[in-house]
Coordinates of C-alpha atoms in Angstrom, one line a residue:
M1 CA -2.1 102.0 -47.0
S2 CA -4.2 101.3 -49.9
P3 CA -3.4 97.9 -51.4
L4 CA -4.8 99.0 -54.7
A5 CA -1.9 101.2 -55.2
P6 CA 0.2 100.4 -58.5
P7 CA 3.3 99.2 -57.3
S8 CA 6.6 100.7 -58.3
T9 CA 8.5 98.9 -61.4
V10 CA 11.9 99.7 -59.4
P11 CA 12.7 96.9 -57.2
Q12 CA 14.4 97.8 -53.8
P13 CA 17.5 96.4 -52.6
A14 CA 17.5 93.1 -50.7
T15 CA 17.9 94.3 -47.3
T16 CA 19.4 97.6 -45.2
P17 CA 21.9 97.3 -42.6
P18 CA 19.8 97.6 -39.2
E19 CA 22.5 100.2 -38.2
R20 CA 21.1 102.4 -40.9
I21 CA 17.2 101.9 -39.8
R22 CA 15.1 103.7 -37.7
N23 CA 11.7 103.0 -36.7
F24 CA 9.7 105.3 -35.3
C25 CA 6.0 106.6 -35.0
I26 CA 4.1 110.0 -34.2
I27 CA 1.6 109.8 -31.2
A28 CA -0.4 112.9 -29.7
H29 CA -3.7 113.8 -28.9
I30 CA -6.6 114.1 -31.7
D31 CA -6.2 117.1 -33.7
H32 CA -2.9 118.4 -32.7
G33 CA -1.4 118.0 -36.4
K34 CA 0.1 114.2 -36.6
S35 CA -0.9 114.0 -40.2
T36 CA -0.2 117.6 -41.3
L37 CA 3.5 116.8 -39.9
A38 CA 3.5 113.4 -41.7
D39 CA 2.6 115.5 -44.8
R40 CA 5.6 117.8 -44.2
M41 CA 8.0 114.6 -43.6
L42 CA 6.8 113.1 -47.0
Q43 CA 7.9 116.2 -48.9
E44 CA 10.9 116.5 -47.2
T45 CA 12.2 113.2 -47.8
G46 CA 11.1 113.3 -51.5
V47 CA 9.3 109.8 -51.4
V48 CA 6.1 111.9 -52.8
E49 CA 6.3 114.0 -55.6
Q50 CA 5.0 117.8 -55.0
R51 CA 2.3 117.3 -57.9
L52 CA 1.3 114.1 -56.1
M53 CA 1.2 115.8 -52.8
R54 CA -2.2 116.5 -50.6
D55 CA -3.1 117.3 -47.1
Q56 CA -3.6 114.2 -45.1
Y57 CA -1.7 112.4 -47.7
L58 CA -1.7 109.2 -45.6
D59 CA -5.3 109.2 -44.5
R60 CA -6.6 106.8 -47.1
M61 CA -10.5 106.6 -46.3
D62 CA -12.9 108.8 -47.2
I63 CA -14.1 109.0 -43.7
E64 CA -10.7 109.9 -42.1
R65 CA -10.6 112.8 -44.9
E66 CA -14.3 114.3 -44.0
R67 CA -13.8 114.1 -40.2
G68 CA -10.1 115.5 -40.1
I69 CA -9.1 112.3 -37.9
T70 CA -6.8 109.1 -38.5
I71 CA -8.5 105.7 -37.9
K72 CA -6.0 103.6 -39.4
S73 CA -2.2 103.5 -39.0
Q74 CA -0.3 103.6 -41.7
A75 CA 3.2 103.1 -42.5
V76 CA 5.7 104.6 -44.8
R77 CA 9.4 104.1 -45.6
M78 CA 11.9 107.5 -46.2
P79 CA 15.1 108.0 -47.2
W80 CA 16.9 110.7 -45.5
S81 CA 20.5 111.8 -45.7
A82 CA 21.6 113.2 -42.4
P83 CA 25.7 113.8 -41.7
E84 CA 27.4 111.2 -40.4
A85 CA 28.8 112.9 -37.3
L86 CA 25.2 113.4 -36.0
A87 CA 25.0 109.5 -36.1
P88 CA 25.0 107.5 -32.8
R89 CA 28.7 107.2 -31.9
N90 CA 28.0 103.1 -30.9
G91 CA 30.8 103.3 -28.6
E92 CA 33.6 105.1 -30.7
D93 CA 35.9 107.6 -29.8
A94 CA 34.2 111.0 -30.5
S95 CA 37.4 112.5 -32.0
A96 CA 37.1 109.4 -34.7
Q97 CA 34.0 111.0 -36.2
P98 CA 33.8 111.6 -39.6
T99 CA 33.2 115.5 -40.7
P100 CA 29.9 116.7 -40.9
S101 CA 30.5 117.3 -44.6
R102 CA 29.9 113.4 -45.3
L103 CA 26.3 112.6 -45.6
S104 CA 24.8 108.9 -44.8
T105 CA 21.4 108.3 -46.1
Y106 CA 19.2 106.0 -43.4
V107 CA 16.1 104.3 -43.8
L108 CA 13.1 105.9 -41.7
N109 CA 9.9 104.1 -41.1
M110 CA 7.5 105.9 -39.7
I111 CA 3.7 105.1 -38.6
D112 CA 1.3 107.8 -38.3
T113 CA -1.1 106.6 -35.2
P114 CA -4.7 107.9 -34.6
G115 CA -5.3 110.3 -31.8
H116 CA -8.7 109.7 -30.2
V117 CA -9.1 107.1 -27.1
D118 CA -11.2 104.9 -29.0
F119 CA -8.2 103.7 -31.4
T120 CA -5.7 103.0 -28.6
Y121 CA -5.3 99.7 -29.6
E122 CA -4.2 100.8 -33.3
V123 CA -1.4 103.2 -31.2
S124 CA -0.3 100.2 -28.9
R125 CA 0.5 97.8 -31.9
S126 CA 2.4 100.3 -33.8
L127 CA 4.5 101.1 -30.6
A128 CA 5.6 97.6 -30.6
A129 CA 6.9 97.9 -34.0
C130 CA 8.9 101.0 -33.1
E131 CA 12.3 101.7 -30.6
G132 CA 11.3 105.5 -30.7
A133 CA 8.3 107.6 -30.4
V134 CA 7.7 111.4 -31.7
L135 CA 5.5 112.7 -28.7
L136 CA 3.7 115.8 -30.5
V137 CA 1.8 118.6 -28.6
D138 CA -0.4 121.7 -29.9
A139 CA 1.7 124.9 -29.1
A140 CA -1.6 126.6 -28.4
Q141 CA -3.6 124.0 -26.5
G142 CA -1.1 122.2 -24.4
I143 CA -1.0 118.7 -23.0
E144 CA -4.5 117.0 -23.5
A145 CA -5.4 113.7 -21.9
Q146 CA -5.0 111.5 -24.5
T147 CA -1.5 112.7 -24.6
L148 CA -0.6 111.7 -21.4
A149 CA -2.3 107.9 -22.0
N150 CA -0.3 107.8 -25.3
L151 CA 3.0 108.8 -23.4
Y152 CA 2.4 106.2 -20.8
L153 CA 2.0 103.5 -23.2
A154 CA 5.3 104.7 -25.1
M155 CA 7.0 104.6 -21.6
E156 CA 6.0 101.1 -21.1
N157 CA 7.1 99.8 -24.6
D158 CA 10.5 101.5 -23.4
L159 CA 10.5 103.5 -26.3
T160 CA 12.9 106.6 -26.6
I161 CA 10.5 109.9 -26.6
I162 CA 11.2 113.0 -28.8
P163 CA 9.1 116.0 -27.4
V164 CA 7.8 118.3 -29.8
L165 CA 5.8 121.3 -30.1
N166 CA 3.7 121.6 -33.3
K167 CA 2.0 124.6 -34.8
I168 CA 4.5 127.5 -33.6
D169 CA 3.1 129.7 -36.1
L170 CA -0.4 130.2 -34.6
P171 CA -0.4 133.7 -33.2
S172 CA -1.9 132.0 -29.9
A173 CA 0.9 129.5 -29.6
Q174 CA 2.7 129.6 -26.4
P175 CA 5.9 127.6 -27.0
E176 CA 7.9 128.3 -23.9
K177 CA 4.7 127.8 -21.3
Y178 CA 4.0 124.4 -23.0
A179 CA 7.6 123.3 -23.3
E180 CA 7.9 123.8 -19.6
E181 CA 4.8 121.6 -19.0
L182 CA 6.0 118.6 -21.4
A183 CA 9.5 118.9 -20.0
G184 CA 8.2 118.9 -16.5
L185 CA 6.3 115.8 -17.6
I186 CA 9.0 113.9 -19.3
G187 CA 12.2 115.2 -17.2
C188 CA 14.1 116.7 -20.0
D189 CA 15.2 120.5 -19.7
P190 CA 12.9 122.7 -21.8
A191 CA 15.5 123.9 -24.5
D192 CA 15.5 120.0 -25.4
V193 CA 11.5 120.4 -26.6
L194 CA 11.4 121.0 -30.2
R195 CA 9.7 123.6 -31.9
V196 CA 8.1 122.9 -35.4
S197 CA 5.0 123.7 -37.9
G198 CA 3.5 121.0 -39.8
K199 CA 1.6 123.7 -42.0
T200 CA 5.1 125.7 -42.9
G201 CA 7.5 123.1 -42.8
V202 CA 9.6 124.9 -40.1
G203 CA 11.8 122.9 -37.9
V204 CA 10.7 119.4 -39.6
P205 CA 14.6 118.6 -41.0
E206 CA 16.1 119.3 -37.6
L207 CA 13.4 117.0 -36.2
L208 CA 14.2 114.4 -38.8
D209 CA 18.1 114.9 -38.0
E210 CA 16.9 114.2 -34.2
I211 CA 15.3 111.0 -35.2
V212 CA 18.6 109.7 -36.4
V213 CA 20.6 111.0 -33.5
Q214 CA 18.3 110.0 -30.5
I215 CA 16.2 106.7 -32.0
P216 CA 18.4 103.6 -31.6
A217 CA 19.0 101.3 -34.0
P218 CA 16.5 97.9 -34.2
V219 CA 18.3 95.0 -32.6
G220 CA 18.2 91.4 -34.2
E221 CA 19.8 88.5 -35.0
A222 CA 20.7 88.4 -39.0
D223 CA 21.3 84.6 -39.1
A224 CA 18.6 83.2 -36.7
P225 CA 15.6 81.6 -37.9
A226 CA 13.1 84.3 -39.3
R227 CA 10.5 86.0 -37.2
A228 CA 8.4 88.8 -38.2
M229 CA 5.4 90.2 -36.0
I230 CA 2.1 90.8 -37.9
F231 CA 1.1 94.5 -36.9
D232 CA -1.8 95.0 -39.4
S233 CA -3.3 93.7 -42.6
V234 CA -6.0 94.5 -45.0
Y235 CA -7.7 92.6 -47.6
D236 CA -7.5 93.3 -51.2
T237 CA -10.2 92.2 -53.4
Y238 CA -7.8 90.9 -56.6
R239 CA -4.9 89.8 -54.3
G240 CA -6.4 88.6 -51.3
V241 CA -5.0 89.6 -47.6
V242 CA -1.9 91.9 -47.9
T243 CA -0.1 91.3 -44.5
Y244 CA 2.2 94.0 -42.7
V245 CA 5.4 93.1 -40.8
R246 CA 8.1 94.1 -38.6
V247 CA 10.8 91.5 -39.3
V248 CA 12.8 91.1 -35.5
D249 CA 15.2 88.1 -36.6
G250 CA 16.6 86.7 -39.7
S251 CA 15.3 87.5 -43.3
L252 CA 12.2 86.7 -45.7
S253 CA 12.8 86.2 -49.4
P254 CA 10.3 86.2 -52.2
R255 CA 8.9 82.7 -53.2
E256 CA 10.0 81.6 -50.2
R257 CA 7.3 79.5 -48.2
I258 CA 6.5 80.6 -44.8
S259 CA 4.4 79.6 -41.8
M260 CA 2.1 81.2 -39.2
M261 CA 3.1 80.0 -36.0
S262 CA -0.2 80.4 -34.3
T263 CA -2.4 78.6 -37.1
K264 CA 0.6 76.5 -38.5
A265 CA -0.8 77.3 -42.1
T266 CA 2.0 77.6 -44.9
H267 CA 1.8 79.7 -47.7
E268 CA 4.2 81.1 -50.6
L269 CA 5.6 84.4 -50.5
L270 CA 4.1 85.7 -53.8
E271 CA 5.1 89.0 -53.1
I272 CA 7.3 90.8 -50.7
G273 CA 8.0 94.7 -50.2
V274 CA 8.3 98.1 -48.7
I275 CA 5.5 101.0 -48.4
S276 CA 7.2 104.0 -49.6
P277 CA 4.1 105.4 -49.6
D278 CA 2.9 103.2 -52.0
P279 CA 3.6 99.4 -52.4
V280 CA 7.3 98.8 -53.8
P281 CA 8.4 95.1 -54.5
S282 CA 11.7 94.1 -53.2
E283 CA 14.0 91.6 -52.9
G284 CA 13.6 90.7 -49.3
L285 CA 13.2 92.1 -45.6
G286 CA 15.9 92.1 -43.2
V287 CA 16.1 92.6 -39.2
G288 CA 14.6 96.0 -38.2
E289 CA 12.8 96.3 -41.3
V290 CA 8.7 97.2 -42.0
G291 CA 7.0 96.0 -45.2
Y292 CA 4.3 93.9 -46.3
L293 CA 3.7 90.0 -47.7
I294 CA 1.1 89.1 -50.2
T295 CA 0.6 85.3 -50.3
G296 CA -2.8 85.6 -52.4
V297 CA -4.6 83.4 -49.6
K298 CA -8.3 84.9 -49.8
D299 CA -9.3 83.5 -46.3
V300 CA -9.1 86.4 -43.9
R301 CA -8.8 84.0 -40.7
Q302 CA -5.3 82.8 -41.7
S303 CA -4.1 86.2 -41.2
K304 CA -4.1 87.5 -37.3
V305 CA -3.0 90.7 -36.3
G306 CA -0.2 89.7 -33.2
D307 CA 0.9 86.5 -35.2
T308 CA 4.4 85.4 -35.9
V309 CA 5.9 85.0 -39.3
T310 CA 8.5 82.7 -39.8
G311 CA 10.1 80.2 -42.4
A312 CA 8.6 76.8 -43.2
S313 CA 12.0 75.3 -43.9
R314 CA 13.7 76.8 -40.7
P315 CA 11.0 77.8 -38.5
A316 CA 12.1 79.7 -35.6
G317 CA 11.4 77.4 -31.8
T318 CA 9.5 80.3 -29.9
A319 CA 6.9 82.9 -31.2
L320 CA 6.8 86.5 -30.6
G321 CA 4.9 88.1 -27.5
G322 CA 2.0 89.6 -29.9
Y323 CA -0.3 91.9 -28.5
K324 CA -2.5 92.1 -25.4
E325 CA -6.2 91.1 -26.8
P326 CA -8.2 94.3 -26.9
R327 CA -11.4 94.1 -24.1
P328 CA -14.5 95.4 -26.0
M329 CA -16.1 98.4 -23.6
V330 CA -19.3 99.0 -25.7
F331 CA -21.7 96.1 -26.8
S332 CA -24.3 97.3 -29.8
G333 CA -26.8 95.1 -32.3
L334 CA -26.1 95.6 -36.0
Y335 CA -28.9 94.4 -38.2
P336 CA -29.8 94.7 -41.6
I337 CA -32.9 96.6 -42.5
D338 CA -33.1 94.0 -45.2
G339 CA -32.9 90.6 -43.6
S340 CA -31.8 89.2 -46.8
D341 CA -28.6 91.1 -46.6
Y342 CA -27.3 89.2 -43.7
P343 CA -25.1 86.9 -45.5
I344 CA -23.2 90.0 -46.9
L345 CA -23.4 91.7 -43.4
R346 CA -21.7 88.5 -42.1
D347 CA -18.7 88.6 -44.7
A348 CA -18.2 92.4 -44.4
L349 CA -17.5 92.1 -40.9
D350 CA -14.9 88.9 -41.3
K351 CA -13.2 91.5 -43.6
L352 CA -13.4 94.7 -41.7
K353 CA -11.9 92.6 -38.8
L354 CA -8.8 91.8 -40.6
N355 CA -8.3 95.6 -41.3
D356 CA -9.7 96.5 -37.3
A357 CA -8.0 94.0 -35.3
A358 CA -10.4 95.4 -32.0
L359 CA -13.6 94.2 -33.5
V360 CA -15.4 91.5 -31.4
Y361 CA -18.7 90.0 -32.9
E362 CA -20.9 86.9 -32.3
P363 CA -24.6 86.4 -34.1
E364 CA -27.8 87.6 -32.7
T365 CA -31.2 87.2 -33.2
S366 CA -34.2 89.9 -32.3
A367 CA -38.2 89.3 -32.6
A368 CA -38.2 93.0 -33.7
L369 CA -35.3 93.1 -36.3
G370 CA -34.4 89.5 -37.0
F371 CA -30.9 88.2 -37.5
G372 CA -27.9 90.4 -37.1
F373 CA -24.8 90.4 -34.6
R374 CA -23.9 91.6 -31.4
V375 CA -20.8 93.8 -31.9
G376 CA -18.1 94.8 -29.2
F377 CA -16.6 97.9 -29.7
L378 CA -13.9 100.1 -27.9
G379 CA -16.0 103.2 -27.4
M380 CA -18.7 105.2 -29.6
L381 CA -16.5 106.9 -32.0
H382 CA -15.3 103.5 -32.7
L383 CA -19.2 102.2 -33.2
E384 CA -19.9 105.3 -35.3
I385 CA -16.9 104.4 -37.6
V386 CA -17.6 100.9 -38.3
R387 CA -21.2 101.5 -38.8
E388 CA -20.2 104.0 -41.5
R389 CA -17.7 101.7 -43.1
L390 CA -19.8 99.0 -43.2
E391 CA -22.4 101.1 -45.1
R392 CA -20.0 102.8 -47.3
E393 CA -17.8 100.3 -48.0
F394 CA -20.3 97.3 -48.4
D395 CA -23.1 99.1 -49.7
L396 CA -25.6 98.1 -46.5
E397 CA -28.1 99.7 -44.7
L398 CA -27.7 98.9 -41.5
I399 CA -29.7 99.5 -37.6
S400 CA -27.8 99.9 -34.7
T401 CA -29.3 99.5 -31.1
L402 CA -28.5 101.5 -28.2
P403 CA -25.4 100.7 -26.7
N404 CA -24.8 98.9 -23.7
V405 CA -22.3 97.6 -21.6
E406 CA -21.6 93.7 -20.2
Y407 CA -22.8 93.0 -16.5
D408 CA -22.4 90.0 -14.4
V409 CA -25.1 88.8 -13.0
V410 CA -25.3 86.5 -9.6
L411 CA -28.3 84.3 -9.1
E412 CA -29.2 83.2 -5.6
D413 CA -27.9 79.4 -6.2
G414 CA -24.7 80.9 -7.1
T415 CA -24.9 80.6 -10.9
H416 CA -22.7 83.3 -12.8
V417 CA -24.7 85.0 -16.1
D418 CA -22.6 87.4 -18.6
V419 CA -25.2 89.9 -19.7
T420 CA -24.6 91.8 -22.8
N421 CA -28.0 92.5 -23.9
P422 CA -31.1 93.4 -21.8
S423 CA -33.0 89.9 -23.2
E424 CA -30.4 87.8 -21.7
F425 CA -31.1 88.9 -17.8
P426 CA -32.2 85.8 -16.2
T427 CA -35.6 85.6 -14.6
G428 CA -34.2 83.9 -11.4
K429 CA -33.9 85.4 -8.1
V430 CA -30.4 88.0 -8.5
S431 CA -28.3 88.0 -5.4
S432 CA -26.1 90.8 -7.0
I433 CA -25.0 92.5 -10.1
T434 CA -21.4 93.9 -10.8
E435 CA -21.0 96.4 -13.8
P436 CA -17.4 97.5 -15.5
V437 CA -16.0 100.6 -14.1
V438 CA -13.3 102.7 -15.8
R439 CA -10.4 104.7 -14.5
A440 CA -11.3 108.4 -16.3
T441 CA -8.5 111.4 -16.7
I442 CA -10.2 114.6 -17.5
L443 CA -7.9 117.5 -18.4
A444 CA -9.4 121.1 -18.1
P445 CA -9.1 124.7 -17.6
S446 CA -9.3 125.3 -13.5
E447 CA -12.2 127.3 -13.6
F448 CA -14.5 124.4 -14.7
I449 CA -13.7 122.5 -11.6
G450 CA -17.0 123.0 -10.0
A451 CA -18.8 121.8 -13.0
I452 CA -17.1 118.7 -13.8
M453 CA -17.6 117.4 -10.3
E454 CA -21.3 118.0 -10.7
L455 CA -21.3 116.1 -13.9
C456 CA -19.2 113.1 -12.4
Q457 CA -21.2 113.0 -9.3
A458 CA -24.6 113.0 -11.4
R459 CA -22.9 109.9 -13.2
R460 CA -21.9 108.1 -10.2
G461 CA -18.6 109.2 -10.1
T462 CA -15.9 109.0 -7.1
L463 CA -13.1 111.2 -7.3
R464 CA -9.8 109.4 -6.9
G465 CA -7.5 112.5 -7.2
M466 CA -6.5 116.2 -8.3
D467 CA -3.4 117.7 -9.7
Y468 CA -2.5 121.2 -10.8
L469 CA 0.0 120.8 -13.9
S470 CA -0.2 124.7 -14.0
P471 CA -1.8 127.7 -12.0
E472 CA -4.8 127.2 -15.2
R473 CA -4.7 123.8 -15.8
V474 CA -5.9 120.8 -13.8
E475 CA -5.7 117.4 -14.1
M476 CA -9.0 115.0 -12.6
R477 CA -9.2 111.5 -11.8
Y478 CA -12.4 109.8 -11.5
T479 CA -13.8 106.4 -11.1
L480 CA -16.8 106.0 -13.5
P481 CA -19.1 103.4 -14.4
L482 CA -18.8 102.7 -17.6
A483 CA -22.4 102.2 -18.5
E484 CA -22.6 106.3 -17.2
I485 CA -19.9 107.4 -19.9
V486 CA -20.5 105.3 -23.3
F487 CA -23.5 107.4 -24.6
D488 CA -23.4 111.3 -24.1
F489 CA -20.8 112.0 -21.3
F490 CA -18.3 112.9 -23.5
D491 CA -20.6 115.5 -25.3
A492 CA -21.7 116.4 -21.5
L493 CA -18.3 117.3 -20.4
K494 CA -17.6 119.3 -23.5
S495 CA -20.6 121.5 -23.2
R496 CA -20.3 122.3 -19.7
T497 CA -16.2 123.3 -20.4
R498 CA -16.9 125.1 -23.6
G499 CA -14.8 122.9 -25.3
Y500 CA -11.8 123.0 -23.2
A501 CA -11.8 119.6 -21.6
S502 CA -10.3 116.3 -22.7
L503 CA -10.9 112.9 -21.9
D504 CA -9.2 109.6 -21.5
Y505 CA -10.6 106.5 -19.7
E506 CA -9.2 102.5 -19.3
P507 CA -10.2 99.7 -17.6
D508 CA -10.4 99.3 -13.8
G509 CA -12.3 96.3 -13.0
D510 CA -15.5 96.0 -11.8
Q511 CA -18.1 96.5 -9.0
E512 CA -21.0 95.9 -7.3
A513 CA -24.4 98.4 -8.1
D514 CA -28.0 98.5 -7.5
L515 CA -29.0 97.8 -11.2
V516 CA -32.3 96.7 -12.4
K517 CA -34.2 95.5 -15.8
V518 CA -36.7 97.9 -17.0
D519 CA -39.2 96.1 -19.0
I520 CA -41.6 97.8 -21.5
L521 CA -45.2 96.5 -21.9
L522 CA -47.7 96.9 -24.8
Q523 CA -51.3 95.8 -23.7
G524 CA -49.7 93.6 -20.9
D525 CA -47.2 91.9 -23.3
T526 CA -43.3 92.4 -22.6
V527 CA -41.4 93.8 -25.8
D528 CA -38.0 92.6 -25.2
A529 CA -36.5 94.7 -27.7
F530 CA -37.3 97.8 -25.6
S531 CA -36.0 96.9 -22.4
A532 CA -32.8 97.9 -20.5
I533 CA -30.8 97.4 -17.6
V534 CA -30.4 100.8 -15.7
H535 CA -29.3 101.8 -12.1
R536 CA -32.3 101.8 -9.3
D537 CA -32.3 105.4 -9.4
K538 CA -32.9 106.0 -12.9
A539 CA -35.4 103.3 -13.9
Y540 CA -38.1 105.8 -13.1
A541 CA -36.4 108.4 -15.9
Y542 CA -36.1 105.5 -18.1
G543 CA -39.5 104.3 -17.8
V544 CA -41.2 107.8 -18.5
Q545 CA -38.8 108.7 -21.4
M546 CA -39.8 105.0 -23.2
A547 CA -43.3 105.3 -22.5
T548 CA -43.6 109.0 -23.9
K549 CA -41.3 107.9 -26.7
L550 CA -43.5 104.9 -28.0
K551 CA -46.7 106.8 -27.3
E552 CA -45.9 109.1 -30.1
L553 CA -44.3 106.3 -32.5
I554 CA -47.0 103.6 -32.4
P555 CA -50.1 104.7 -34.6
R556 CA -53.6 104.6 -32.9
Q557 CA -55.0 101.1 -32.8
Q558 CA -58.8 100.7 -32.8
F559 CA -58.9 100.2 -29.1
E560 CA -57.0 101.8 -26.4
V561 CA -53.4 100.7 -25.9
P562 CA -51.6 101.3 -22.5
V563 CA -47.7 101.4 -23.0
Q564 CA -46.1 100.6 -19.2
A565 CA -42.6 100.5 -17.8
A566 CA -42.4 98.2 -15.1
I567 CA -39.3 96.7 -12.8
G568 CA -40.4 92.8 -12.3
S569 CA -44.3 93.0 -11.6
R570 CA -44.4 96.6 -10.4
V571 CA -45.3 99.0 -13.0
I572 CA -43.6 102.5 -12.7
A573 CA -44.2 104.5 -15.5
R574 CA -47.4 104.4 -17.8
E575 CA -48.9 106.1 -21.0
T576 CA -52.0 105.4 -22.8
I577 CA -52.2 105.1 -27.1
R578 CA -55.9 106.6 -27.5
A579 CA -58.4 104.8 -29.5
I580 CA -59.4 105.7 -32.9
R581 CA -63.1 106.2 -32.6
K582 CA -65.6 106.1 -35.2
D583 CA -68.2 109.2 -35.2
V584 CA -71.3 106.4 -34.9
L585 CA -73.6 109.9 -33.9
A586 CA -72.7 111.3 -37.4
K587 CA -76.4 109.9 -38.7
C588 CA -78.2 111.2 -35.6
Y589 CA -79.2 114.7 -36.7
G590 CA -81.8 115.3 -33.6
G591 CA -84.1 113.0 -31.8
D592 CA -84.5 111.3 -28.6
I593 CA -81.0 110.9 -26.8
S594 CA -81.6 107.0 -25.9
R595 CA -80.9 106.5 -29.6
K596 CA -77.5 108.2 -29.3
R597 CA -76.5 106.3 -26.0
K598 CA -77.6 103.2 -27.4
L599 CA -74.9 103.4 -30.3
L600 CA -72.4 104.6 -27.8
E601 CA -72.7 101.4 -25.8
K602 CA -72.9 99.2 -28.9
Q603 CA -69.3 100.9 -29.7
K604 CA -68.1 100.6 -26.4
E605 CA -68.9 96.5 -26.1
G606 CA -67.4 96.3 -29.5
K607 CA -64.1 98.1 -28.7
K608 CA -63.7 95.6 -25.5
R609 CA -64.3 92.5 -27.2
M610 CA -61.5 93.9 -29.5
K611 CA -59.2 94.7 -27.0
M612 CA -59.4 91.2 -25.6
V613 CA -58.4 89.4 -29.1
G614 CA -56.4 92.1 -30.6
S615 CA -52.5 92.5 -30.6
V616 CA -50.8 95.8 -31.0
E617 CA -49.1 96.2 -34.1
V618 CA -45.5 97.8 -34.0
P619 CA -44.2 99.1 -37.2
Q620 CA -41.0 98.4 -38.5
E621 CA -40.1 102.4 -38.5
A622 CA -41.1 102.6 -34.8
F623 CA -38.5 100.0 -33.8
I624 CA -35.7 101.5 -35.5
A625 CA -36.7 105.1 -33.9
A626 CA -36.9 103.9 -30.3
L627 CA -33.9 101.3 -30.5
S628 CA -31.4 102.8 -32.7
Q629 CA -29.0 105.5 -31.6
D630 CA -30.4 107.8 -34.2
G631 CA -33.7 107.9 -32.5
A632 CA -32.5 108.2 -29.2
G633 CA -30.3 111.2 -29.9
A634 CA -33.1 113.0 -31.7
A635 CA -35.6 112.5 -28.8
E636 CA -32.4 114.0 -26.6
K637 CA -32.3 116.9 -28.5
G638 CA -36.2 117.1 -28.4
R639 CA -36.4 117.2 -24.7
R640 CA -33.5 120.3 -24.7

């Protein structure tokens, strides 16, 4: 929802009765048609005029539209007229139901969620604001790993699940086959699985009717002190922080003073309204309603996702449960190419954290790259998207260092050291090192079992179990070290399975591993920026790779420069950067050989003296190419 969109001039009524409200979200694997189905719902309910309609209407960011993926959850309020006979009976006698000819208008609050594993935190926050979920599955592809992950999330939140098969208009669609698969997973009859086409709109009105029938109305105490959960927020340059809330108890009204229960900060409500799909001011929000609040506050730290909003004059006694804090999976350094942009990067991260609650960062300095931030991400796509958003939205040029994970190093004296960067690795004697592991679920056609096993074993994986969902599809469960999968595991999995495999993973504790720190030395001096923590079996390969790469990147000096990779004091790989030699024999055109020998010996002595006092100059471009993901990716492609 873009806060810059002009608000409607027609105010909405004060509140809607809870029994007329249905809160639901759409969950699915990436590219199964969530945003397209949301487009058809917007058209069917009439909240977007036909002339203003466009594909992926709720995807407001340029990156989302270019990549065709949803990154941010988007909430929208839609009216829908359903026959009263279809409505839940709430204990009434079925014979006393009114005739189907009478229509009642319901308010549907829909949240369109991301489908990629890296944005699961967005999905979990959306689920907490709903009573039901539409589980969408592509009728041509079937159930994928993220479909299962999102289904389990919804079940944990005790949501009503409506199974739906999308893309039934495709020639390759197999609705009967996948309806049985889906029914077996949820425990319903295959005939109960709805069939729709987000592209043509077939089955969408019936789905909206089923949402009214199956999803329960929100429950809350209308007379209790106000309690509303903040599930998202954005920063608007002109209006300050715009907070999105789901009201659980009581009600909120314009010009009322509100209080944030975690920070105790109080503000005046300048504007309150609903999202339909642009901001529409209203006269208040009641039990079960989803909307936005504007207080004019510019400090982004005063609006925390998961906080409870209550009335300042009549505050609630207990806060709502909030959300489980996301745990960063991948750490990478972000540095501005121009050092003077550091304050701009700091403000940009503050504002982006308001829009992306899963972002974690702290200041960091590097001898090679200057001042920057150590940033924690939920995965590689999350890293890529955050970097691109910082560059686009705040006009920054950034370097991101190679991603790594957090290690727990125990020294012989029992001291624990948390290491998120190789430069933090302690110098004392190490007793043990533990690394984070994940529980990975891979879904793929059964013909690729051998290729997947080979890949997972090469990445130090342990098979936990394997189940056949159908004769052609298999679910494989592995325990894998996080460090082995954050960089290029997904790409390797896709290439080995011709793009048919899908992957989902979640944290599964820590395990002890035989890890070592590989240092890179230039002229005998350690360059911290190039160090890495790797498994002992892969240390030699990393050392050779970095030494070869730096030999190509560092310009030749006036003297010979050794590039070494070492574990402690033991050198495991070496390359030599040849010296630039002046042709001192150019003026000798014949004559005695001793004259030439004398000149060469003199040059040799000069080179030796220069080597003793000279230091190697490493240009910024070499650091960027060797440390950044782009440089690493280019080197990887070069080797292939």
